[in-house]
Coordinates of C-alpha atoms in Angstrom, one line a residue:
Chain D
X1 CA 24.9 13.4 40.2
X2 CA 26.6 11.9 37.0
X3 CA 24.4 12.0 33.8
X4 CA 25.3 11.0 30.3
X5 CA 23.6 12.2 27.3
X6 CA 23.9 11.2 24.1
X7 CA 23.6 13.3 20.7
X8 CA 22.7 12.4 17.3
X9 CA 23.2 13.9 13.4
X10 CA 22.9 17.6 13.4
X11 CA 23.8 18.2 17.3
X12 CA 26.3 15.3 17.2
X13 CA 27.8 17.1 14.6
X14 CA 27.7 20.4 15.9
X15 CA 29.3 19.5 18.9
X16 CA 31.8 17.1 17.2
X17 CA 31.3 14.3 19.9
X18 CA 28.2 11.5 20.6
X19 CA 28.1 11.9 23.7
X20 CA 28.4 14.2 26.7
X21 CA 28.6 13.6 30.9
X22 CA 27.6 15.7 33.1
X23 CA 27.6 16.5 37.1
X24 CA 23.8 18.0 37.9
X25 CA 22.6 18.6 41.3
X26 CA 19.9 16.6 42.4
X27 CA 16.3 18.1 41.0
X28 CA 17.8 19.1 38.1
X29 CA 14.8 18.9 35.0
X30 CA 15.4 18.5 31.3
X31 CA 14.5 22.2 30.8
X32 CA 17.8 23.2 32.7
X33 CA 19.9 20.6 31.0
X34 CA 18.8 22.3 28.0
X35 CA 19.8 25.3 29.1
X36 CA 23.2 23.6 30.6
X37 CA 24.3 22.1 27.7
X38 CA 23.7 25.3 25.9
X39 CA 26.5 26.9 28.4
X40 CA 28.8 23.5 27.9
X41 CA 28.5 23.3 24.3
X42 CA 28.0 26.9 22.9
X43 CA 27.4 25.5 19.0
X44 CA 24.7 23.8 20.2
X45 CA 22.8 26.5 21.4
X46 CA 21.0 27.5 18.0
X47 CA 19.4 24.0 17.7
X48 CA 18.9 23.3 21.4
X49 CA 15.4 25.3 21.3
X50 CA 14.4 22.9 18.7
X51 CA 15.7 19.7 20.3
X52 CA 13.6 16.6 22.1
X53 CA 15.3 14.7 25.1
X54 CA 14.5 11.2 25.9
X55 CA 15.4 9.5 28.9
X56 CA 15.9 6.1 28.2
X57 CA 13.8 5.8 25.5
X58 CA 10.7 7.7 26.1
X59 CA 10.1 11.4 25.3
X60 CA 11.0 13.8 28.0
X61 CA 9.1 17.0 29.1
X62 CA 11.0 20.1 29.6
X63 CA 9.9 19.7 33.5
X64 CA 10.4 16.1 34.1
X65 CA 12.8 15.4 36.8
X66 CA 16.3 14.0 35.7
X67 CA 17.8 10.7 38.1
X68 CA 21.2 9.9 39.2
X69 CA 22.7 7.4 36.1
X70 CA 19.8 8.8 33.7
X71 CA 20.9 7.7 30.3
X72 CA 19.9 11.0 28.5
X73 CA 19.4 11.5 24.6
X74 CA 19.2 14.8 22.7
X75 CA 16.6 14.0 19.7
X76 CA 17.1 16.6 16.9
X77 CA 13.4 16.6 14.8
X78 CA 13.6 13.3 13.2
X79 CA 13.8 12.4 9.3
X80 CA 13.1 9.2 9.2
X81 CA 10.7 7.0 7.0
Chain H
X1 CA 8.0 -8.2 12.9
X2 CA 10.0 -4.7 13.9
X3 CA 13.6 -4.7 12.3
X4 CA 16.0 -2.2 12.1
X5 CA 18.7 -3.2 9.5
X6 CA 21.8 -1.9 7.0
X7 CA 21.5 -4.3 4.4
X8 CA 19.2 -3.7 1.3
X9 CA 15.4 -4.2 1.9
X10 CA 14.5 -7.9 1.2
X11 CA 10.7 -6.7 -0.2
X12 CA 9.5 -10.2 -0.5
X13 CA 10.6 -11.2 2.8
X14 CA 8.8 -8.5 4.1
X15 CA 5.9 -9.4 2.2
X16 CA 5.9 -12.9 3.1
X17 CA 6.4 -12.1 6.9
X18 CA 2.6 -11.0 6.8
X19 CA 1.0 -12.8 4.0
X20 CA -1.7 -15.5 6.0
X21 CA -5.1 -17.6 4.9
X22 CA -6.6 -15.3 6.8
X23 CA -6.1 -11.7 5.3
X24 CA -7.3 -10.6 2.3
X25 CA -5.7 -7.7 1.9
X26 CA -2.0 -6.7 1.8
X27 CA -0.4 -3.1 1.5
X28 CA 3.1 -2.5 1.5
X29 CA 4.6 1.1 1.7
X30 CA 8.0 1.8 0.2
X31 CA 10.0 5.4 0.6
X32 CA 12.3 5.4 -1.8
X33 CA 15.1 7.6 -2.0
X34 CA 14.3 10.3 -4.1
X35 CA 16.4 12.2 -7.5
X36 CA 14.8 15.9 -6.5
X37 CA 14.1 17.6 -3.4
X38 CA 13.5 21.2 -3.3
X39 CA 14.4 21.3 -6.8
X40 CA 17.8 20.4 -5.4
X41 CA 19.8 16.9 -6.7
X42 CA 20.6 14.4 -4.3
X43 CA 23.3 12.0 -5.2
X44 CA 23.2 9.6 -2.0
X45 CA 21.7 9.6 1.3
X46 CA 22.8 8.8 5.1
X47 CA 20.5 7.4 7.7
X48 CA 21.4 7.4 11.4
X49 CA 18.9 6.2 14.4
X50 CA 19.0 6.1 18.1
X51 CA 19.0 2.2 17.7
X52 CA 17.3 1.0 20.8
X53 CA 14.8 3.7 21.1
X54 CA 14.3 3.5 17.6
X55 CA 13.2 -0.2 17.9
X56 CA 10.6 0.8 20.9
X57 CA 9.1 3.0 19.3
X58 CA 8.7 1.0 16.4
X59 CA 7.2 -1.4 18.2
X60 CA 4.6 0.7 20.3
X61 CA 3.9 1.5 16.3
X62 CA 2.9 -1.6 15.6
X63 CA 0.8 -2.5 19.2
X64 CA -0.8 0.7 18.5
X65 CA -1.9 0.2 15.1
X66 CA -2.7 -4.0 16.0
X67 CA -5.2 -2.0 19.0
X68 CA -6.6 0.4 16.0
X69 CA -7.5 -2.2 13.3
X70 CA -8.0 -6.1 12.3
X71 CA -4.4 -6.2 11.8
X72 CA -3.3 -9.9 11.1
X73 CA 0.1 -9.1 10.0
X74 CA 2.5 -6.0 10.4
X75 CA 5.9 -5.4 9.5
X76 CA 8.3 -2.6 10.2
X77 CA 11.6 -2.6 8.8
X78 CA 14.0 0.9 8.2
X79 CA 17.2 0.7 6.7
X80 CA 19.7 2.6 8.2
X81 CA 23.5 3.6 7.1
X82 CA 24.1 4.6 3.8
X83 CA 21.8 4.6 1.0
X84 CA 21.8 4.8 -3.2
X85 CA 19.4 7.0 -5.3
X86 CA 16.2 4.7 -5.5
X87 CA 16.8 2.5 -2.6
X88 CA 14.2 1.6 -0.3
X89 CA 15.0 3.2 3.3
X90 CA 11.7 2.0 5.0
X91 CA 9.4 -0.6 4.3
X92 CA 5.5 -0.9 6.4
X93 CA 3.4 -3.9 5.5
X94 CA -0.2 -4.9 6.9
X95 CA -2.6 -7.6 6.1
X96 CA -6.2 -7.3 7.5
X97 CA -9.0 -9.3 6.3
X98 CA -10.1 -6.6 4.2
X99 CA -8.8 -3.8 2.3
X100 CA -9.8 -0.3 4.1
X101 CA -8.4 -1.0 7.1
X102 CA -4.7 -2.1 5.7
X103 CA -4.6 1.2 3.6
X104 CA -5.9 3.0 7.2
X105 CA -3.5 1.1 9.6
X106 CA -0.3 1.4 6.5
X107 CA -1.0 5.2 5.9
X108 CA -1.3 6.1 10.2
X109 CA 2.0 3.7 10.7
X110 CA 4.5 5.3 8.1
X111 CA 3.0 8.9 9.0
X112 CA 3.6 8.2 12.7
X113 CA 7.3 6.6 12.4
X114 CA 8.1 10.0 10.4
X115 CA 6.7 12.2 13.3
X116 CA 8.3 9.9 15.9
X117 CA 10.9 7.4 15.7
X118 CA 14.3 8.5 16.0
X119 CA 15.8 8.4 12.9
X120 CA 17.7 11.3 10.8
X121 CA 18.4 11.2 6.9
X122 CA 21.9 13.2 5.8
X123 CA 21.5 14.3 2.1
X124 CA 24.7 14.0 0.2
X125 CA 23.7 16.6 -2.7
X126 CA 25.7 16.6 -6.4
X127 CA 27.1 19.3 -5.7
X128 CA 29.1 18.0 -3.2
X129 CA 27.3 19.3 -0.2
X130 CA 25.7 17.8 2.3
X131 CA 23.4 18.2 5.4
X132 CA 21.2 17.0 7.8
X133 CA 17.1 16.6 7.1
X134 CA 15.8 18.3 10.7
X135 CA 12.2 20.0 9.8
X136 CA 11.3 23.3 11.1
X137 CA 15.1 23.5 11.3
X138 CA 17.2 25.5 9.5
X139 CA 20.6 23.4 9.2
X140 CA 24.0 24.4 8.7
X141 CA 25.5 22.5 5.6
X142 CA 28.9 20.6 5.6
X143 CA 30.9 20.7 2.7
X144 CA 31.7 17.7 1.6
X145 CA 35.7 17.7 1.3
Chain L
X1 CA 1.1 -1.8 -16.8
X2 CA -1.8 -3.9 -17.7
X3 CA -1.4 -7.5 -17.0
X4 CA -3.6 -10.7 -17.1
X5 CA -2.1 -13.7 -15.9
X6 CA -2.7 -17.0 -15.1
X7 CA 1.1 -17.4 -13.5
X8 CA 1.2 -16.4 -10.0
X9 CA 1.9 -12.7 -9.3
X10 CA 5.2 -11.9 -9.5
X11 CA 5.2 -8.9 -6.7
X12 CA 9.1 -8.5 -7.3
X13 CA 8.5 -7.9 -11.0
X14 CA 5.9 -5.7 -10.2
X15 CA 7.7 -3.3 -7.5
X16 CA 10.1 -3.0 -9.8
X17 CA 8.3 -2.0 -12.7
X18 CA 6.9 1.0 -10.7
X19 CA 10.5 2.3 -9.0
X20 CA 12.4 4.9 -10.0
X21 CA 14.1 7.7 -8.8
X22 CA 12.0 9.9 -9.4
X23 CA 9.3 8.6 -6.9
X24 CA 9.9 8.8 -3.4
X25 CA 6.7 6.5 -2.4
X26 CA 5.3 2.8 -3.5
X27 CA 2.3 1.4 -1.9
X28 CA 1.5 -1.9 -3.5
X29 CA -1.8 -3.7 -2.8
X30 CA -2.2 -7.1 -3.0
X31 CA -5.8 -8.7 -2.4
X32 CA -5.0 -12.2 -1.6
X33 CA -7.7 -15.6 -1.0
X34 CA -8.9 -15.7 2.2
X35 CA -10.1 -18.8 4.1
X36 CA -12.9 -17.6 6.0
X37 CA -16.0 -15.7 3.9
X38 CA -19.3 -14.7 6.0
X39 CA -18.3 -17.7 8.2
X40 CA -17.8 -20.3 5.5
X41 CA -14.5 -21.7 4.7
X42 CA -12.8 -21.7 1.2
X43 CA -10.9 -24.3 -0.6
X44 CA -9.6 -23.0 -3.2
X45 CA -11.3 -19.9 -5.9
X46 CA -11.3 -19.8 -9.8
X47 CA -11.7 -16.8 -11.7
X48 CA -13.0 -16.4 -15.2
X49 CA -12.5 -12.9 -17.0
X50 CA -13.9 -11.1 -20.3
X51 CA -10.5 -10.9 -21.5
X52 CA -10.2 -8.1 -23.9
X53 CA -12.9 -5.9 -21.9
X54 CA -11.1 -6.4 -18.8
X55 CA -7.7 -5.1 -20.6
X56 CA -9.3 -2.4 -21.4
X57 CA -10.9 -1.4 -18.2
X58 CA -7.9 -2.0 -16.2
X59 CA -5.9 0.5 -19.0
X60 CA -8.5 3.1 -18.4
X61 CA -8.5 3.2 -15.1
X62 CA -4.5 3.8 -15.2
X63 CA -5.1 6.7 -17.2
X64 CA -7.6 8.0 -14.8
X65 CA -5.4 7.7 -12.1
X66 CA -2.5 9.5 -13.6
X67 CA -4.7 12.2 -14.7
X68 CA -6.1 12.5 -11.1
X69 CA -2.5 11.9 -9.1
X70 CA 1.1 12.7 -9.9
X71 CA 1.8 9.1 -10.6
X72 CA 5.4 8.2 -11.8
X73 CA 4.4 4.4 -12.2
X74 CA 1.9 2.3 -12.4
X75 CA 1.1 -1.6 -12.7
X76 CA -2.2 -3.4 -12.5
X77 CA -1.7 -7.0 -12.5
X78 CA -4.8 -9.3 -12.4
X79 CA -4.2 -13.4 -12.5
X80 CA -7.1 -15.9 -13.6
X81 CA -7.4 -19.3 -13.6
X82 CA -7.2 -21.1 -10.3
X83 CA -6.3 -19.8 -7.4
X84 CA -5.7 -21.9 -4.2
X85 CA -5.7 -20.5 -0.4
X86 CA -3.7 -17.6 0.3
X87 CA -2.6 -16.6 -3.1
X88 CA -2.7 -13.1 -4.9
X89 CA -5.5 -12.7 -7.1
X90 CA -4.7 -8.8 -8.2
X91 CA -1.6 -6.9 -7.5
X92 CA -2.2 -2.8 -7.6
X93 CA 1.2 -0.5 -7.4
X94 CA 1.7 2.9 -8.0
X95 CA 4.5 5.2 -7.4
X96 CA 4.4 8.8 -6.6
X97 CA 6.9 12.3 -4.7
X98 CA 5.3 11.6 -1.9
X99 CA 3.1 9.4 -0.6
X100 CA -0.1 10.4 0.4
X101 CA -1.3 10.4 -3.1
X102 CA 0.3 6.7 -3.7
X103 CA -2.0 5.6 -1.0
X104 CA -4.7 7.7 -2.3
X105 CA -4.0 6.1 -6.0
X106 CA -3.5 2.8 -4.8
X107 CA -7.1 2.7 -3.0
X108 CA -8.9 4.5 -6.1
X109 CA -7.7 1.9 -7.8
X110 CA -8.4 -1.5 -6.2
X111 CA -11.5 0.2 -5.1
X112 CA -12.5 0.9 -9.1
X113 CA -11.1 -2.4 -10.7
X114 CA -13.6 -4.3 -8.1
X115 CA -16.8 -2.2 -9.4
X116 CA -16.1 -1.8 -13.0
X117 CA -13.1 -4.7 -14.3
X118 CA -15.4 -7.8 -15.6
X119 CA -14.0 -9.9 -13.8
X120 CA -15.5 -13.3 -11.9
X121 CA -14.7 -15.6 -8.7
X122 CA -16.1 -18.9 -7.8
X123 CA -15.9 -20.0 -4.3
X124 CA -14.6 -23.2 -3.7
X125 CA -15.7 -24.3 -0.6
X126 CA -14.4 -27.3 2.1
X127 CA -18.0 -28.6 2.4
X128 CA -17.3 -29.7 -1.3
X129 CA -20.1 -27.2 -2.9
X130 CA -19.5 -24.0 -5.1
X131 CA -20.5 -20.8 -6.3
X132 CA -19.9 -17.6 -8.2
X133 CA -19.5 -14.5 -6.4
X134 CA -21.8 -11.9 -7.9
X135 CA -22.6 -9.1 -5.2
X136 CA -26.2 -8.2 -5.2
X137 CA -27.5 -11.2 -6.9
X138 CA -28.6 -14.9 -4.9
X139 CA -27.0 -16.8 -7.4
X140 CA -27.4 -20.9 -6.8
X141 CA -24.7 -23.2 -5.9
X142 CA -23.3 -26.2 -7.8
X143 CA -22.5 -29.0 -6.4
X144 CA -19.3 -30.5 -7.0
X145 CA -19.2 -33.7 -8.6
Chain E
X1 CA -29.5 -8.6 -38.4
X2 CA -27.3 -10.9 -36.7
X3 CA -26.0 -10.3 -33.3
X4 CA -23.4 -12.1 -30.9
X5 CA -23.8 -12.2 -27.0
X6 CA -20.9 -14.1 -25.2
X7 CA -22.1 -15.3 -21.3
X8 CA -20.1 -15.6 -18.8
X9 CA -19.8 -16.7 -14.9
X10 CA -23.3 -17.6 -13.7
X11 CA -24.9 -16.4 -17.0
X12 CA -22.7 -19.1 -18.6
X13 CA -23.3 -21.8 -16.1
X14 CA -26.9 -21.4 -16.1
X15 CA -27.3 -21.1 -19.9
X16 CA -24.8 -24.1 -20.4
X17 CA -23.1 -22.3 -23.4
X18 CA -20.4 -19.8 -23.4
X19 CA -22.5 -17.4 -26.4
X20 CA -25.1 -17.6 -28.3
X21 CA -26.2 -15.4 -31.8
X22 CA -29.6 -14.3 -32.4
X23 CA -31.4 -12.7 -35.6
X24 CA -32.8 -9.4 -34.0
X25 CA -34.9 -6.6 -36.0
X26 CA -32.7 -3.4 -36.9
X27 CA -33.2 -1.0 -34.3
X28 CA -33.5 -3.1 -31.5
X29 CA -32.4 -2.0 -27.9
X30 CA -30.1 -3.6 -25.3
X31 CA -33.5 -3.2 -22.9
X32 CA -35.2 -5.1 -25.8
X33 CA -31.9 -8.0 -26.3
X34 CA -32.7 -8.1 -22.4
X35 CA -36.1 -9.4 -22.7
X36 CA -35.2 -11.4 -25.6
X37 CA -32.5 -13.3 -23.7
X38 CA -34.6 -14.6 -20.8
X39 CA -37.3 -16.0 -23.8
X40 CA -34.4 -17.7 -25.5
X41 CA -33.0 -18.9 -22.3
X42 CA -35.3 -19.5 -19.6
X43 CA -32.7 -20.3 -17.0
X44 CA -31.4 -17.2 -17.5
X45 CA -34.5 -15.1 -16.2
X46 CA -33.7 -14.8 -12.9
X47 CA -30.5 -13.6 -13.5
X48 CA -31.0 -10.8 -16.3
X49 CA -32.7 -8.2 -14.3
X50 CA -29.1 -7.8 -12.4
X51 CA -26.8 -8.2 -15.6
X52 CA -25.6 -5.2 -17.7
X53 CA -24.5 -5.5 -21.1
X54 CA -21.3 -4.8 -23.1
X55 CA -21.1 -3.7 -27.0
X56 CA -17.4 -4.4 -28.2
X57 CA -15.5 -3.5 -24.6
X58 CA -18.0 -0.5 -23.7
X59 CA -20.9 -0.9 -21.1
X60 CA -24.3 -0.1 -22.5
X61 CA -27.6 1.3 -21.6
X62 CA -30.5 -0.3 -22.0
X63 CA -32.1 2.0 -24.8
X64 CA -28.5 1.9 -27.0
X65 CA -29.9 0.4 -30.2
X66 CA -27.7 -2.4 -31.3
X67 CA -25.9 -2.4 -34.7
X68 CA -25.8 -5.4 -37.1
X69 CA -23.1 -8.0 -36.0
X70 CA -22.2 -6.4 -32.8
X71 CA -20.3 -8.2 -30.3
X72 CA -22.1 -8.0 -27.2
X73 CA -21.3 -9.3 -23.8
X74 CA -23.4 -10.4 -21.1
X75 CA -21.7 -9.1 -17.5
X76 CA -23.3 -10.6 -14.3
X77 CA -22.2 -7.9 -11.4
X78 CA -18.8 -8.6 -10.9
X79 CA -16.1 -9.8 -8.2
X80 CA -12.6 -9.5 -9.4
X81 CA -9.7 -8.2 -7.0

């Protein structure tokens, strides 16, 4: 299944692109697209440890179950305010 | 009022939004873009936000704080894009009908948009550098060119 | 800054006064008239001061703020005079690195000036009767004329 | 020796003047100006157990003696903010 996931100042940077789609099997948790994107996008992989994920715009757990279509968002710690 | 913008703070507009007959208190929290951070120089800064979650989570901000205290008025407005030394990136403003709970329900709302709203400030340093804010992270620097 | 005015507060002029670069926080206060007091609505308030006391209090208290927080400004502006519904009686602002201690300031501050600043409201009510405001003390109403 | 007190708020309502100057004897107390004041002003009684008092811009104790023309200010409890 097709998921998209979008990335934001540091990791946007560090992959040079805002976004990223994928093809997951069905199942697949935000703890392996973690680990995924890590393999996709190797300068990623230092700040992936450090990273939230939303899906649509709530706050993730690593073990939460990703949907077909999930609009995905890796959250970098925020700076804000 | 939640509001998510790129033009400069209107401060009075803000102010007005949650004046009312029947608060007697007001507080209004600036941050301000600061000279020295770190003992380093900043010259300019860049904020970018994941807009739409940005404006939920504002907005569960303000529900949550409206559930914690008297709150008759409450305003939430971050500038985002780029910002000059001494420019106001966020601006929180309560009225209650008395004072301790609008310093209370001001103080929890800009602590909790730091913690959670997606939102990322770029320093752009005098030195020409620059780099992302991302605590607990240790960031690598563009060079500005 | 030390101000007593009988002009309405000029918040703008006062946010201003405190920013600078140097300060990455602002918390204004603003106490403001309320219409509803111990279930008993107000008209309108007037507010007599001991002028050169008050001055006085208001600059030592500014002092004792900036010796107890890292304030970079600071602005304590108290109108007089009459005040109708909704208005700002006293404007606090203080700016500071960061911003616990601006809220911290801020409070110490309105908190003080309302124990110490001599200072005096009269109650103006919609029933047509008045009275001074002097905590502690039964004090007996006028009746307007 | 002559001294100054200025009234003001309910202490000036109820007195119907904004001061008033008395001759005290050197030595005498702000305790002692106390008493004086609510035999001077009898619709002031009630109130002067709750007042303090001022010399120049300074709150005072009630056993500061008072100098010869002090100013001295008469400060129901107050309610500014």
């Amino acid at each position: 299944m097709k998921v998209n996931i979008r990335l934001f100042a540091v990791a946007r940077e560090l992959a040079g692109r805002d976004s990223i789609a994928l093809d997951v099997s069905p199942g697949t948790t935000i703890g392996q697209l973690r680990a995924r994107l890590a393999a996709e996008i190797p300068d990623l992989a230092p700040v992936l440890p450090h990273v939230l994920f939303a899906v649509g715009s709530e706050y993730a757990r690593d073990d939460q179950p990703i949907s077909d279509g999930s609009q995905i968002a890796c959250i970098p710690p925020v700076s804000g305010g | 009022m939640i509001e998510l913008i790129t033009a400069p703070i209107d401060t009075d507009a803000v102010l007005r939004r949650v004046a009312s007959p029947e608060a007697g208190a007001i507080v209004l929290f600036l941050g301000t873009t600061r000279r020295f951070s770190d003992g380093r120089e900043t010259a300019s800064l860049d904020y970018e936000c994941f807009a739409e979650m940005a404006r939920g989570k504002m907005a569960e901000l303000e529900a949550e704080a409206r559930r914690r205290w008297p709150l008759v008025g409450c305003a939430i407005v971050h500038r985002v894009g780029h910002l000059e030394l001494g420019e106001a990136s966020v601006a929180v403003a309560v009225s209650t009908p008395h004072r301790q709970s609008a310093f209370e329900a001001g103080q929890w709302l800009i602590d909790t948009l730091k913690e959670v709203v997606p939102i990322w400030k770029k320093e752009n340093w005098t030195d020409g550098a620059s780099g992302w804010v991302h605590p607990g992270l240790e960031v690598p620097q563009t060079k500005a060119i």
